Coordinates of C-alpha atoms and ligand atoms in Angstrom, one line a residue:
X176 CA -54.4 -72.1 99.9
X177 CA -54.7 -74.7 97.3
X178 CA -56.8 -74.7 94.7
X179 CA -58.9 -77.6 94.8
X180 CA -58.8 -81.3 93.3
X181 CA -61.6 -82.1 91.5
X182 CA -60.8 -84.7 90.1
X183 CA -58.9 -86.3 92.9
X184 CA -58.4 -90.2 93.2
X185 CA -61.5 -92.2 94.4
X186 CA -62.3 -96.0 94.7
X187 CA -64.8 -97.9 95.3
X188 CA -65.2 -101.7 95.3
X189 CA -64.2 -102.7 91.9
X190 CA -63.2 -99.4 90.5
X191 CA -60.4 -96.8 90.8
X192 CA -61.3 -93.7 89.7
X193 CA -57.7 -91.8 88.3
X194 CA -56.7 -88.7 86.4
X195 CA -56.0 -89.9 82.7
X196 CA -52.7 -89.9 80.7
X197 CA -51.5 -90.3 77.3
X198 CA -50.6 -93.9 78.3
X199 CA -54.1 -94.3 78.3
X200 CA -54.7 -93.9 74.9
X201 CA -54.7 -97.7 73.5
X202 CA -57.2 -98.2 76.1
X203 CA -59.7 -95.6 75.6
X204 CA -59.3 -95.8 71.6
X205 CA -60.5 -99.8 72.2
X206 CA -64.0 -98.6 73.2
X207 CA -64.2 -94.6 72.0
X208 CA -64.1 -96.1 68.3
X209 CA -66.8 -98.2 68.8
X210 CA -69.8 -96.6 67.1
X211 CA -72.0 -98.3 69.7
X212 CA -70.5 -96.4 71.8
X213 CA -70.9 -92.6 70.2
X214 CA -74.3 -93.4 69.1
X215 CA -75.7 -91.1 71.5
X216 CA -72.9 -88.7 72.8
X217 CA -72.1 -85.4 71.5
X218 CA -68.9 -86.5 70.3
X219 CA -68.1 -88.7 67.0
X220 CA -66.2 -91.9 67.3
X221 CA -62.8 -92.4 67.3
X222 CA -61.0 -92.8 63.9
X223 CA -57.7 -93.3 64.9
X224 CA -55.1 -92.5 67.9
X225 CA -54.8 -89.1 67.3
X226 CA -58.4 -88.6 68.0
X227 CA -57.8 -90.1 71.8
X228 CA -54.4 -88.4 72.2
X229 CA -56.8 -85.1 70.8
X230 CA -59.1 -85.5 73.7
X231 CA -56.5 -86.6 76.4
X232 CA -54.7 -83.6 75.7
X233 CA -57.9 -81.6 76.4
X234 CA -58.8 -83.7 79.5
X235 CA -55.1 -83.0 80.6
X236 CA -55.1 -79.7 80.0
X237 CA -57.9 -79.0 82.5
X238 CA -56.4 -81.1 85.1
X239 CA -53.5 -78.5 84.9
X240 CA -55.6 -75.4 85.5
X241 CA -57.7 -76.9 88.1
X242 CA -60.6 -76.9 86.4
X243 CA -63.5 -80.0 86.5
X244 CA -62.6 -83.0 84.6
X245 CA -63.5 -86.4 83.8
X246 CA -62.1 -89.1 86.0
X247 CA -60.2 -92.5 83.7
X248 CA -62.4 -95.3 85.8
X249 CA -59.7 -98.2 86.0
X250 CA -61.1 -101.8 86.7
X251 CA -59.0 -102.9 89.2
X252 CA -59.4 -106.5 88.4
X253 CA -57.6 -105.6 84.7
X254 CA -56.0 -102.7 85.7
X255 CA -57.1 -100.8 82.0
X256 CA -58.8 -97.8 81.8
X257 CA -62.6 -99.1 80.4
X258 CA -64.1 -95.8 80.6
X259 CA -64.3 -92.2 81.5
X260 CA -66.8 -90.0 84.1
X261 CA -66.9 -86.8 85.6
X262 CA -67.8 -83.1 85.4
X263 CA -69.3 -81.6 82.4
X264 CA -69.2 -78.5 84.2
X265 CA -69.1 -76.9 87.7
X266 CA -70.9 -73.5 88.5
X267 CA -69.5 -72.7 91.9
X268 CA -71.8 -69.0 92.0
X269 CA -74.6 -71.1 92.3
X270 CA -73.5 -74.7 93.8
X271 CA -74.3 -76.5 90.8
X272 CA -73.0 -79.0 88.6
X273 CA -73.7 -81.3 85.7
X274 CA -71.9 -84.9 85.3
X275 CA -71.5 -87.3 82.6
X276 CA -70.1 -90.5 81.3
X277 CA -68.9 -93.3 79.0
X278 CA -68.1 -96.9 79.3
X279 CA -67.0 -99.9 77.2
X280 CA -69.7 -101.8 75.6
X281 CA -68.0 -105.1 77.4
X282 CA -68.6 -103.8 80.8
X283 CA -71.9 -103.0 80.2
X284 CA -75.2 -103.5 82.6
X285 CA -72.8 -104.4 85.3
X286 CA -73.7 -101.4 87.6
X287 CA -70.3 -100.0 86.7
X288 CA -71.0 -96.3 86.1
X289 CA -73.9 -96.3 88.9
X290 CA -71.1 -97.6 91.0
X291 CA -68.3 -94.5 90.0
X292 CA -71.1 -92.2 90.0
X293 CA -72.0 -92.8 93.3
X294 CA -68.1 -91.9 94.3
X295 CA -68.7 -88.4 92.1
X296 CA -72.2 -87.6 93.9
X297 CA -70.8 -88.6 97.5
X298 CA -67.5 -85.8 96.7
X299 CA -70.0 -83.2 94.9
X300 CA -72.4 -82.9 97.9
X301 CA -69.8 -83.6 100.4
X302 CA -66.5 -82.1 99.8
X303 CA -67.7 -79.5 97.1
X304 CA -70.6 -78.3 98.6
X305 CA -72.6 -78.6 95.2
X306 CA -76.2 -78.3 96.0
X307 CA -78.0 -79.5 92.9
X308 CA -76.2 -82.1 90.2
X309 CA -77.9 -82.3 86.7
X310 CA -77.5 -84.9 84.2
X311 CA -79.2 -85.3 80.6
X312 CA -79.0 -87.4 78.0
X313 CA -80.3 -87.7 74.7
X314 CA -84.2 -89.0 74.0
X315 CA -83.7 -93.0 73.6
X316 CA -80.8 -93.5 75.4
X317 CA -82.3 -96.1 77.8
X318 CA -79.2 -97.2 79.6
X319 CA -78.4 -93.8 80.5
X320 CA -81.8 -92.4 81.9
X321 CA -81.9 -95.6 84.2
X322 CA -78.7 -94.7 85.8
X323 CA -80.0 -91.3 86.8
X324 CA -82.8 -93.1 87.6
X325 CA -80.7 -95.4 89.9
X326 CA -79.0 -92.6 91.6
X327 CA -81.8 -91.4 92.9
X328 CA -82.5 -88.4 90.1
X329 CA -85.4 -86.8 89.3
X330 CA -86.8 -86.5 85.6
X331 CA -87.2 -82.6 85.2
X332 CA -88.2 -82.2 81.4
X333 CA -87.6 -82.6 77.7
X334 CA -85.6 -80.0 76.5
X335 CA -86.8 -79.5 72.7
X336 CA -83.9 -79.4 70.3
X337 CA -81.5 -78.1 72.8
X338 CA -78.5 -79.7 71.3
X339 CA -77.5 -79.7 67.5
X340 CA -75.5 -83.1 67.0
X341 CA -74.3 -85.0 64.0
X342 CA -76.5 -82.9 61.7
X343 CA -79.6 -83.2 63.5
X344 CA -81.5 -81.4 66.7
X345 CA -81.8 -83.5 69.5
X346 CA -84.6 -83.5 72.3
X347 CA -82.3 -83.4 75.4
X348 CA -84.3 -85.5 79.2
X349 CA -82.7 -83.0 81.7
X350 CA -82.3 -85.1 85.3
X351 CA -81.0 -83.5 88.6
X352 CA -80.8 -84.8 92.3
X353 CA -80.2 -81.6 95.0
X354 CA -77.8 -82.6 97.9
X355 CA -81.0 -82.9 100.7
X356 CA -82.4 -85.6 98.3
X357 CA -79.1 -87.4 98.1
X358 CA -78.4 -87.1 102.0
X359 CA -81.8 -88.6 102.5
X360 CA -81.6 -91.4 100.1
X361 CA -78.3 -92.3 101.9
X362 CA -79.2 -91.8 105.7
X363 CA -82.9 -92.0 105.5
X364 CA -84.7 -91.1 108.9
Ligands
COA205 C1 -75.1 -95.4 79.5 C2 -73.9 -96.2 80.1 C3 -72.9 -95.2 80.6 C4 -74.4 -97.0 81.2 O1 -73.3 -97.6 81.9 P1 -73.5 -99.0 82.7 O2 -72.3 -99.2 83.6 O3 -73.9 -100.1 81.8 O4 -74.7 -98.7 83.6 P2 -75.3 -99.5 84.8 O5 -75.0 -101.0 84.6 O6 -75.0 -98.9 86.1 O7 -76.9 -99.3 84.6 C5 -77.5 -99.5 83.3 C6 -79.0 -99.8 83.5 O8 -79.6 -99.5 82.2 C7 -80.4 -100.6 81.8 N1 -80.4 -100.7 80.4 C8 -79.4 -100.7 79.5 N2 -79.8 -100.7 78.3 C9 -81.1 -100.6 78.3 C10 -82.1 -100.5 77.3 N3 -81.8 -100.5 76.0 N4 -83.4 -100.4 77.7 C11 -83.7 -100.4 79.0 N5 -82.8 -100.5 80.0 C12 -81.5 -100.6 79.6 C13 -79.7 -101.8 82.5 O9 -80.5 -102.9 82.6 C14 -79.3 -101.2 83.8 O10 -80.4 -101.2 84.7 P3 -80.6 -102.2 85.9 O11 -79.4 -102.2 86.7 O12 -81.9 -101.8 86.5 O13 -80.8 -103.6 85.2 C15 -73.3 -97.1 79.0 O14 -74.2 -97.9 78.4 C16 -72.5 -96.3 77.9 O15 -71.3 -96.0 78.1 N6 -73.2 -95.9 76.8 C17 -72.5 -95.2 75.7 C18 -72.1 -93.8 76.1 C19 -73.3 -93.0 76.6 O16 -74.3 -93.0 76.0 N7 -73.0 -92.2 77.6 C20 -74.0 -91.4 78.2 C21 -74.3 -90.1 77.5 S1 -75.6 -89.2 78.3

């Protein structure tokens, strides 16, 4: 048998969902060095190039072992790569997975990542058989809590200090939606 595609090719109205490549890089590196952007992601912005071919390579290398990735989310009107989604992890012992993402300031409050996410949730619950998705993000990130919010996820907690990020401790909102909630939001009685 073959081993799973998680990261397999999705769309959705405006958006194509694709496995990355290095020829992405110009693309990525427009947004990723925007400090807007990293303000409140666990990862630094991007100084040069080398920094996006760094994490393509990583993002690349997980495609080839079959393990959970990000998806590139292509706008198909433009064709360029204006952000990146997918799975921070998957636990497949207990049916559980956590998902994240990151989008060019340009394209913002356009429902754009509520709209890919909705393509990650719909293969999580449906072809994965994940039972529970979590999301968090860090405390004052406002655009991010409302698209959990938007999908239909539940606000579980603060974690205190869970995460120890450019020098500082950071209280963490932890969201989840389990795959009943989701089948009842979409096909409600
Ligand atoms: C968070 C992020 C991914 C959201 O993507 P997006 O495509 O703009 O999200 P959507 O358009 O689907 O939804 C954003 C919602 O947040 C709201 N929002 C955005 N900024 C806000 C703010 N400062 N205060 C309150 N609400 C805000 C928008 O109005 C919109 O809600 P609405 O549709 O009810 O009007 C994007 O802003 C981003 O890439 N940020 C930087 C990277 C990041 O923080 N990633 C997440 C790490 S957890």
């Amino acid at each position: 048998m073959h081993p799973y595609d998680f990261n397999r090719e999705i769309q959705s109205e405006r958006l194509l969902l694709r496995k990355m490549t290095l020829e992405d890089a110009v693309d990525i590196f427009d947004y990723a060095s925007d400090v807007q952007v990293s303000k409140f992601t666990t990862w630094e912005n991007h100084k040069n190039i080398e920094d996006t071919l760094t994490f393509l390579k990583i993002i690349m290398q997980k495609y080839e072992n079959n393990q959970p990735s990000d998806w590139g989310i292509v706008h198909k009107e433009t064709n360029k790569v204006i952000g990146t989604c997918g799975w921070v992890y998957i636990n497949e012992s207990h049916h559980r997975a956590e998902i994240g993402y990151a989008l060019s300031p340009i394209y913002w409050n356009q429902g754009i990542i509520t709209e890919s996410m909705k393509q990650v949730l719909n293969l999580g619950f449906n072809e994965l058989d994940i039972n529970r998705i979590e999301a968090r993000c860090m405390i004052g990130n406002l655009g991010s809590e409302r698209v959990m919010i938007k999908l239909g996820m539940q606000f579980e907690g603060l974690i205190r200090e869970q995460m120890f990020v450019k020098e500082s401790y950071i209280n963490i909102k932890m969201y989840s939606i389990l795959k009943n909630e989701w089948i009842q939001q979409r096909f409600p009685n």
